[in-house]
mmCIF file of C-alpha atoms in Angstrom:
data_model
loop_
_atom_site.group_PDB
_atom_site.id
_atom_site.type_symbol
_atom_site.label_atom_id
_atom_site.label_comp_id
_atom_site.label_asym_id
_atom_site.label_seq_id
_atom_site.Cartn_x
_atom_site.Cartn_y
_atom_site.Cartn_z
ATOM 1 C CA MET A 1 55.476 17.939 161.638
ATOM 2 C CA ILE A 2 51.990 16.418 161.529
ATOM 3 C CA GLY A 3 50.661 19.725 160.214
ATOM 4 C CA THR A 4 53.156 19.708 157.325
ATOM 5 C CA GLU A 5 52.411 16.081 156.461
ATOM 6 C CA MET A 6 48.683 16.788 156.519
ATOM 7 C CA ASP A 7 49.154 19.858 154.318
ATOM 8 C CA GLU A 8 51.004 17.762 151.750
ATOM 9 C CA ILE A 9 48.315 15.066 151.794
ATOM 10 C CA LEU A 10 45.552 17.669 151.530
ATOM 11 C CA ASP A 11 47.331 19.435 148.671
ATOM 12 C CA ARG A 12 47.509 16.180 146.741
ATOM 13 C CA TRP A 13 43.959 15.175 147.575
ATOM 14 C CA SER A 14 42.383 18.548 146.835
ATOM 15 C CA SER A 15 44.226 18.741 143.517
ATOM 16 C CA GLN A 16 42.700 15.380 142.537
ATOM 17 C CA ALA A 17 39.274 16.383 143.828
ATOM 18 C CA ARG A 18 39.353 19.688 141.949
ATOM 19 C CA LYS A 19 40.054 17.925 138.647
ATOM 20 C CA GLY A 20 36.773 16.060 138.831
ATOM 21 C CA TYR A 21 34.934 19.078 140.106
ATOM 22 C CA PHE A 22 36.377 21.458 137.513
ATOM 23 C CA GLU A 23 34.308 20.461 134.489
ATOM 24 C CA MET A 24 31.127 20.624 136.528
ATOM 25 C CA LEU A 25 32.006 24.122 137.739
ATOM 26 C CA LEU A 26 32.711 25.300 134.194
ATOM 27 C CA LEU A 27 29.397 23.894 132.991
ATOM 28 C CA ALA A 28 27.594 25.537 135.912
ATOM 29 C CA ARG A 29 29.156 28.911 135.123
ATOM 30 C CA LEU A 30 28.294 28.637 131.440
ATOM 31 C CA LYS A 31 24.755 27.494 132.158
ATOM 32 C CA ALA A 32 24.258 30.826 133.917
ATOM 33 C CA GLY A 33 25.009 32.566 130.617
ATOM 34 C CA ARG A 34 27.447 32.525 127.730
ATOM 35 C CA ALA A 35 30.928 33.711 128.667
ATOM 36 C CA TYR A 36 34.440 33.960 127.238
ATOM 37 C CA GLY A 37 37.513 32.355 128.800
ATOM 38 C CA TYR A 38 38.682 35.334 130.822
ATOM 39 C CA GLN A 39 35.189 35.784 132.322
ATOM 40 C CA VAL A 40 34.933 32.090 133.182
ATOM 41 C CA VAL A 41 38.322 32.225 134.910
ATOM 42 C CA ALA A 42 37.420 35.398 136.810
ATOM 43 C CA ALA A 43 34.239 33.712 138.118
ATOM 44 C CA LEU A 44 36.063 30.494 139.000
ATOM 45 C CA LYS A 45 38.734 32.339 140.951
ATOM 46 C CA GLN A 46 36.032 33.641 143.274
ATOM 47 C CA ALA A 47 35.295 30.056 144.357
ATOM 48 C CA PRO A 48 37.042 28.746 147.494
ATOM 49 C CA GLY A 49 40.067 26.612 146.598
ATOM 50 C CA PHE A 50 40.383 28.130 143.130
ATOM 51 C CA GLU A 51 41.979 31.456 144.078
ATOM 52 C CA ASN A 52 45.381 30.378 142.747
ATOM 53 C CA LEU A 53 44.074 28.606 139.679
ATOM 54 C CA ALA A 54 46.558 28.600 136.757
ATOM 55 C CA GLU A 55 44.330 30.355 134.256
ATOM 56 C CA GLY A 56 45.705 28.552 131.222
ATOM 57 C CA THR A 57 44.398 25.233 132.561
ATOM 58 C CA VAL A 58 40.812 26.267 131.789
ATOM 59 C CA TYR A 59 41.290 26.217 128.019
ATOM 60 C CA PRO A 60 42.169 22.539 127.468
ATOM 61 C CA VAL A 61 39.087 21.623 129.526
ATOM 62 C CA LEU A 62 36.873 23.996 127.514
ATOM 63 C CA THR A 63 38.311 22.534 124.283
ATOM 64 C CA ARG A 64 37.542 19.013 125.480
ATOM 65 C CA MET A 65 34.022 20.046 126.492
ATOM 66 C CA LYS A 66 33.507 21.532 123.038
ATOM 67 C CA LYS A 67 34.719 18.313 121.406
ATOM 68 C CA ASP A 68 32.307 16.359 123.609
ATOM 69 C CA GLY A 69 29.467 18.604 122.477
ATOM 70 C CA LEU A 70 28.814 19.996 125.960
ATOM 71 C CA VAL A 71 29.424 23.571 124.806
ATOM 72 C CA THR A 72 29.643 25.508 121.561
ATOM 73 C CA ALA A 73 32.130 28.295 120.902
ATOM 74 C CA GLU A 74 31.967 31.419 118.774
ATOM 75 C CA TRP A 75 34.544 34.157 118.191
ATOM 76 C CA VAL A 76 33.192 37.681 118.541
ATOM 77 C CA ALA A 77 35.206 40.709 117.411
ATOM 78 C CA GLU A 78 35.207 43.566 119.909
ATOM 79 C CA ASP A 79 35.374 47.309 119.229
ATOM 80 C CA THR A 80 38.105 47.660 121.830
ATOM 81 C CA GLY A 81 40.447 44.935 123.004
ATOM 82 C CA PRO A 82 41.098 41.492 121.599
ATOM 83 C CA PRO A 83 38.390 39.309 120.034
ATOM 84 C CA ARG A 84 36.636 36.998 122.486
ATOM 85 C CA LYS A 85 35.632 33.392 122.137
ATOM 86 C CA TYR A 86 32.253 32.928 123.784
ATOM 87 C CA TYR A 87 31.139 29.541 125.081
ATOM 88 C CA THR A 88 27.512 28.504 125.359
ATOM 89 C CA VAL A 89 26.163 25.362 127.031
ATOM 90 C CA THR A 90 24.362 22.960 124.693
ATOM 91 C CA GLU A 91 21.320 20.905 125.665
ATOM 92 C CA LEU A 92 23.625 17.916 126.169
ATOM 93 C CA GLY A 93 25.822 20.093 128.396
ATOM 94 C CA ALA A 94 22.860 21.204 130.508
ATOM 95 C CA ARG A 95 21.615 17.640 130.959
ATOM 96 C CA THR A 96 25.141 16.429 131.756
ATOM 97 C CA LEU A 97 25.467 19.132 134.404
ATOM 98 C CA ASP A 98 22.193 18.015 136.017
ATOM 99 C CA ALA A 99 23.441 14.414 136.070
ATOM 100 C CA MET A 100 26.807 15.498 137.495
ATOM 101 C CA GLN A 101 25.094 17.433 140.270
ATOM 102 C CA THR A 102 22.937 14.405 141.105
ATOM 103 C CA ILE A 103 26.064 12.226 141.381
ATOM 104 C CA TRP A 104 27.775 14.887 143.483
ATOM 105 C CA ARG A 105 24.822 15.102 145.908
ATOM 106 C CA ARG A 106 24.681 11.324 146.130
ATOM 107 C CA MET A 107 28.383 11.217 147.032
ATOM 108 C CA ASP A 108 27.766 13.853 149.683
ATOM 109 C CA ASP A 109 24.892 11.784 151.088
ATOM 110 C CA VAL A 110 27.149 8.717 151.193
ATOM 111 C CA LEU A 111 29.820 10.691 153.026
ATOM 112 C CA LYS A 112 27.283 12.005 155.537
ATOM 113 C CA ALA A 113 25.928 8.516 156.107
ATOM 114 C CA GLN A 114 29.456 7.175 156.688
ATOM 115 C CA THR A 115 30.495 9.890 159.117
ATOM 116 C CA GLY A 116 27.163 9.620 160.950
ATOM 117 C CA LYS A 117 27.799 5.950 161.855
ATOM 118 C CA GLU A 118 28.514 5.140 165.470
ATOM 119 C CA PRO A 119 31.471 2.777 166.107
ATOM 120 C CA ASP A 120 30.485 -0.689 167.334
ATOM 121 C CA MET B 1 40.596 34.321 114.219
ATOM 122 C CA ASP B 2 43.877 36.212 114.444
ATOM 123 C CA VAL B 3 44.865 37.921 117.686
ATOM 124 C CA THR B 4 47.828 40.288 117.683
ATOM 125 C CA VAL B 5 49.632 41.387 120.833
ATOM 126 C CA ASP B 6 52.413 43.913 120.296
ATOM 127 C CA PHE B 7 55.277 44.786 122.621
ATOM 128 C CA GLU B 8 57.683 47.698 122.491
ATOM 129 C CA THR B 9 60.596 46.445 124.589
ATOM 130 C CA SER B 10 62.949 43.665 123.551
ATOM 131 C CA GLU B 11 62.605 42.052 127.008
ATOM 132 C CA ALA B 12 58.833 41.758 126.640
ATOM 133 C CA ARG B 13 59.183 40.496 123.066
ATOM 134 C CA ARG B 14 61.631 37.813 124.240
ATOM 135 C CA LEU B 15 59.269 36.690 127.039
ATOM 136 C CA TRP B 16 56.341 36.672 124.629
ATOM 137 C CA SER B 17 58.215 34.672 122.007
ATOM 138 C CA ASP B 18 59.169 32.106 124.683
ATOM 139 C CA PHE B 19 55.518 31.913 125.802
ATOM 140 C CA LEU B 20 54.289 31.317 122.234
ATOM 141 C CA LYS B 21 56.922 28.628 121.704
ATOM 142 C CA ARG B 22 55.876 26.842 124.876
ATOM 143 C CA LEU B 23 52.220 27.212 123.919
ATOM 144 C CA ASP B 24 52.844 25.612 120.522
ATOM 145 C CA TRP B 25 54.679 22.775 122.200
ATOM 146 C CA SER B 26 51.846 22.242 124.723
ATOM 147 C CA ASN B 27 49.278 22.133 121.928
ATOM 148 C CA ARG B 28 51.276 19.935 119.543
ATOM 149 C CA HIS B 29 48.756 17.082 119.895
ATOM 150 C CA LEU B 30 45.975 19.250 118.410
ATOM 151 C CA SER B 31 45.173 19.540 114.705
ATOM 152 C CA ARG B 32 46.532 22.573 112.831
ATOM 153 C CA SER B 33 43.216 24.480 112.978
ATOM 154 C CA GLU B 34 42.648 23.598 116.641
ATOM 155 C CA ARG B 35 46.191 24.684 117.444
ATOM 156 C CA ARG B 36 45.653 28.021 115.692
ATOM 157 C CA ASP B 37 42.392 28.510 117.588
ATOM 158 C CA ALA B 38 43.931 27.576 120.956
ATOM 159 C CA LYS B 39 46.817 29.956 120.316
ATOM 160 C CA ALA B 40 44.473 32.819 119.440
ATOM 161 C CA GLU B 41 42.437 32.166 122.586
ATOM 162 C CA ALA B 42 45.520 32.084 124.824
ATOM 163 C CA LYS B 43 46.795 35.297 123.224
ATOM 164 C CA ALA B 44 43.413 36.967 123.769
ATOM 165 C CA HIS B 45 43.469 35.866 127.423
ATOM 166 C CA MET B 46 46.983 37.245 127.872
ATOM 167 C CA ALA B 47 45.949 40.521 126.237
ATOM 168 C CA GLU B 48 43.078 40.801 128.774
ATOM 169 C CA LEU B 49 45.426 40.062 131.680
ATOM 170 C CA ILE B 50 47.938 42.646 130.495
ATOM 171 C CA ALA B 51 45.213 45.244 129.973
ATOM 172 C CA HIS B 52 43.907 44.685 133.523
ATOM 173 C CA SER B 53 47.369 44.881 135.130
ATOM 174 C CA ASN B 54 48.333 47.945 137.166
ATOM 175 C CA LEU B 55 52.076 47.342 137.012
ATOM 176 C CA GLU B 56 54.242 50.040 135.538
ATOM 177 C CA THR B 57 56.426 48.454 132.896
ATOM 178 C CA GLU B 58 55.347 46.388 129.923
ATOM 179 C CA ALA B 59 57.695 43.522 130.870
ATOM 180 C CA ASP B 60 56.334 43.422 134.447
ATOM 181 C CA ARG B 61 52.738 43.371 133.198
ATOM 182 C CA LEU B 62 53.617 40.501 130.889
ATOM 183 C CA ARG B 63 55.464 38.639 133.669
ATOM 184 C CA GLU B 64 52.413 38.958 135.917
ATOM 185 C CA ALA B 65 50.165 37.691 133.112
ATOM 186 C CA LEU B 66 52.501 34.741 132.472
ATOM 187 C CA ALA B 67 52.464 33.840 136.175
ATOM 188 C CA ARG B 68 48.662 33.958 136.231
ATOM 189 C CA PHE B 69 48.373 31.905 133.036
ATOM 190 C CA GLY B 70 50.433 29.179 134.673
ATOM 191 C CA PRO B 71 53.538 27.218 133.729
ATOM 192 C CA LEU B 72 53.813 25.680 130.274
ATOM 193 C CA PRO B 73 56.295 22.910 129.413
ATOM 194 C CA SER B 74 59.281 23.996 127.366
ATOM 195 C CA PRO B 75 60.042 22.299 124.041
ATOM 196 C CA PRO B 76 62.726 19.604 124.224
ATOM 197 C CA PRO B 77 66.382 20.611 123.899
ATOM 198 C CA ALA B 78 68.162 20.630 120.565
ATOM 199 C CA TRP B 79 69.531 17.111 120.852
ATOM 200 C CA ARG B 80 65.960 15.844 120.747
ATOM 201 C CA GLN B 81 65.294 17.575 117.424
ATOM 202 C CA PRO B 82 67.380 15.596 114.926
ATOM 203 C CA LEU B 83 65.699 17.159 111.903
ATOM 204 C CA ALA B 84 66.637 20.688 112.999
ATOM 205 C CA ILE B 85 70.199 19.621 113.744
ATOM 206 C CA GLY B 86 70.402 17.816 110.388
ATOM 207 C CA LEU B 87 69.259 20.944 108.534
ATOM 208 C CA HIS B 88 71.734 23.044 110.493
ATOM 209 C CA TYR B 89 74.747 20.882 109.645
ATOM 210 C CA LEU B 90 73.658 20.285 106.054
ATOM 211 C CA ALA B 91 73.569 24.078 105.630
ATOM 212 C CA ILE B 92 77.076 24.346 107.113
ATOM 213 C CA MET B 93 78.392 21.784 104.607
ATOM 214 C CA VAL B 94 76.632 23.379 101.611
ATOM 215 C CA ILE B 95 77.831 26.866 102.574
ATOM 216 C CA GLY B 96 81.378 25.643 103.207
ATOM 217 C CA ALA B 97 81.722 23.647 99.980
ATOM 218 C CA THR B 98 80.044 26.281 97.793
ATOM 219 C CA GLY B 99 82.117 28.990 99.458
ATOM 220 C CA LEU B 100 85.309 27.200 98.355
ATOM 221 C CA VAL B 101 84.030 27.055 94.761
ATOM 222 C CA LEU B 102 83.208 30.769 94.893
ATOM 223 C CA LEU B 103 86.715 31.553 96.138
ATOM 224 C CA THR B 104 88.129 29.633 93.182
ATOM 225 C CA LEU B 105 85.902 31.569 90.763
ATOM 226 C CA LEU B 106 86.991 34.833 92.379
ATOM 227 C CA HIS B 107 90.631 33.842 92.036
ATOM 228 C CA MET B 108 90.110 33.005 88.349
ATOM 229 C CA THR B 109 88.374 36.362 87.816
ATOM 230 C CA VAL B 110 91.380 38.193 89.257
ATOM 231 C CA MET B 111 93.820 36.018 87.276
ATOM 232 C CA GLU B 112 91.898 36.826 84.061
ATOM 233 C CA LEU B 113 93.062 40.423 84.513
ATOM 234 C CA PHE B 114 96.699 39.312 84.502
ATOM 235 C CA ASN B 115 96.461 36.474 81.979
ATOM 236 C CA PRO B 116 93.508 37.130 79.656
ATOM 237 C CA ALA B 117 94.877 34.787 76.990
ATOM 238 C CA GLY B 118 95.126 31.858 79.378
ATOM 239 C CA VAL B 119 92.324 32.005 81.951
ATOM 240 C CA GLY B 120 88.856 31.257 80.595
ATOM 241 C CA LEU B 121 86.014 28.845 79.983
ATOM 242 C CA TYR B 122 86.993 26.356 77.291
ATOM 243 C CA ILE B 123 85.480 23.538 75.295
ATOM 244 C CA TYR B 124 88.133 21.000 74.503
ATOM 245 C CA PRO B 125 88.205 18.956 71.272
ATOM 246 C CA GLY B 126 85.897 15.952 71.560
ATOM 247 C CA ASP B 127 84.302 17.367 74.719
ATOM 248 C CA ARG B 128 80.844 18.901 75.122
ATOM 249 C CA VAL B 129 81.103 20.277 78.646
ATOM 250 C CA PRO B 130 82.848 23.642 79.112
ATOM 251 C CA THR B 131 85.815 23.584 81.506
ATOM 252 C CA LEU B 132 87.302 26.402 83.536
ATOM 253 C CA SER B 133 91.034 26.583 83.051
ATOM 254 C CA TYR B 134 93.976 28.771 84.035
ATOM 255 C CA GLU B 135 95.813 27.973 80.760
ATOM 256 C CA SER B 136 94.504 27.497 77.243
ATOM 257 C CA GLN B 137 95.238 24.044 75.782
ATOM 258 C CA PRO B 138 95.882 23.348 72.095
ATOM 259 C CA GLY B 139 92.646 23.081 70.083
ATOM 260 C CA ALA B 140 90.471 24.415 72.908
ATOM 261 C CA ARG B 141 87.712 26.905 72.018
ATOM 262 C CA GLU B 142 87.090 29.723 74.470
ATOM 263 C CA VAL B 143 83.388 30.172 75.223
ATOM 264 C CA LEU B 144 82.938 33.488 77.023
ATOM 265 C CA GLY B 145 85.843 35.580 75.709
ATOM 266 C CA SER B 146 85.637 39.124 77.062
ATOM 267 C CA TRP B 147 82.428 38.231 78.950
ATOM 268 C CA PHE B 148 84.392 35.979 81.294
ATOM 269 C CA ILE B 149 84.805 38.548 84.108
ATOM 270 C CA PRO B 150 81.181 39.862 84.034
ATOM 271 C CA ALA B 151 79.855 36.285 83.863
ATOM 272 C CA MET B 152 82.027 35.159 86.789
ATOM 273 C CA LEU B 153 81.069 38.216 88.865
ATOM 274 C CA ALA B 154 77.361 37.593 88.120
ATOM 275 C CA ILE B 155 77.704 33.946 89.179
ATOM 276 C CA ILE B 156 79.641 34.890 92.332
ATOM 277 C CA LEU B 157 77.061 37.528 93.337
ATOM 278 C CA THR B 158 74.053 35.310 92.611
ATOM 279 C CA VAL B 159 75.441 32.269 94.437
ATOM 280 C CA SER B 160 76.635 34.464 97.341
ATOM 281 C CA ALA B 161 73.108 35.861 97.691
ATOM 282 C CA GLY B 162 71.777 32.306 97.723
ATOM 283 C CA LEU B 163 74.293 31.296 100.403
ATOM 284 C CA TYR B 164 73.379 34.346 102.483
ATOM 285 C CA GLY B 165 69.715 33.351 102.236
ATOM 286 C CA LEU B 166 70.584 29.807 103.341
ATOM 287 C CA TRP B 167 72.623 31.220 106.230
ATOM 288 C CA ARG B 168 69.696 33.414 107.308
ATOM 289 C CA ILE B 169 67.308 30.448 107.253
ATOM 290 C CA ALA B 170 69.464 27.716 108.716
ATOM 291 C CA LEU B 171 72.374 29.208 110.657
ATOM 292 C CA ALA B 172 71.627 32.774 111.816
ATOM 293 C CA PRO B 173 70.656 32.868 115.525
ATOM 294 C CA THR B 174 67.384 34.587 114.619
ATOM 295 C CA GLY B 175 66.639 32.235 111.707
ATOM 296 C CA PRO B 176 63.783 29.706 111.853
ATOM 297 C CA VAL B 177 66.023 26.627 112.200
ATOM 298 C CA SER B 178 68.078 28.134 115.058
ATOM 299 C CA ARG B 179 64.934 29.350 116.824
ATOM 300 C CA TRP B 180 63.435 25.908 116.365
ATOM 301 C CA MET B 181 66.554 24.320 117.885
ATOM 302 C CA LYS B 182 66.535 26.542 120.967
ATOM 303 C CA PRO B 183 65.159 24.895 124.089
#
């Protein structure tokens, strides 16, 4: 019973946590090199917790990132298969990723400091 | 950028059409160009998923791709689309009323064969507008004469073609208004 309750709580919590984490992951993947949606999804699905990612959810985030100027997008026609829309990180995107990672590390430090405290 | 994904089976085409409808509904908040771009990108992604699938049938490959793409909300049911319903019922009224007029014209065309001296298009004394009549009245001038039957048949055929076009657009199950009304 406790296990089921905990699973439900963790499902809810991890879903919330992933939302905040998602944009940072996308930026990190694109900083490693330009990629099209399917490639980005394939890389993301390798990450723990993202194995069952609904692939269509990546595109609204990429569209928002493009609107925010974090990435640029360009359609490229392919000899075989469908055309691909390649995303590239902008300078703003790269700097935003650095800032996001700093915040993330700081949060991790805070968590470590909290859990390291001895009860009075 | 235009991305085309073709399917051979009716089952796959039905699933694909449902997916595109849901996609349009999900992206309704975007501008027209953004919506077109988002649709092309989703179609390209689906084409990649289908191409990488090892399943045997086209419909199964598409189903697997749809499951991996994730659920999309369906458009609202018909009762939440008053404009589509309005167009649908307006078309019913126009087709019904015009159909009755056509039946009358057809009846007059047949009656012209039996009573050529009576049935016709007349202009009455002191009147400017021609009037269809089953019997000639004193002083009335017949307008079409022997051209009455060809003229009536031409009108009936032209208007019938127009009504068929309206039916295809607004009432046929595969027409745009009916497809738009489907949940």
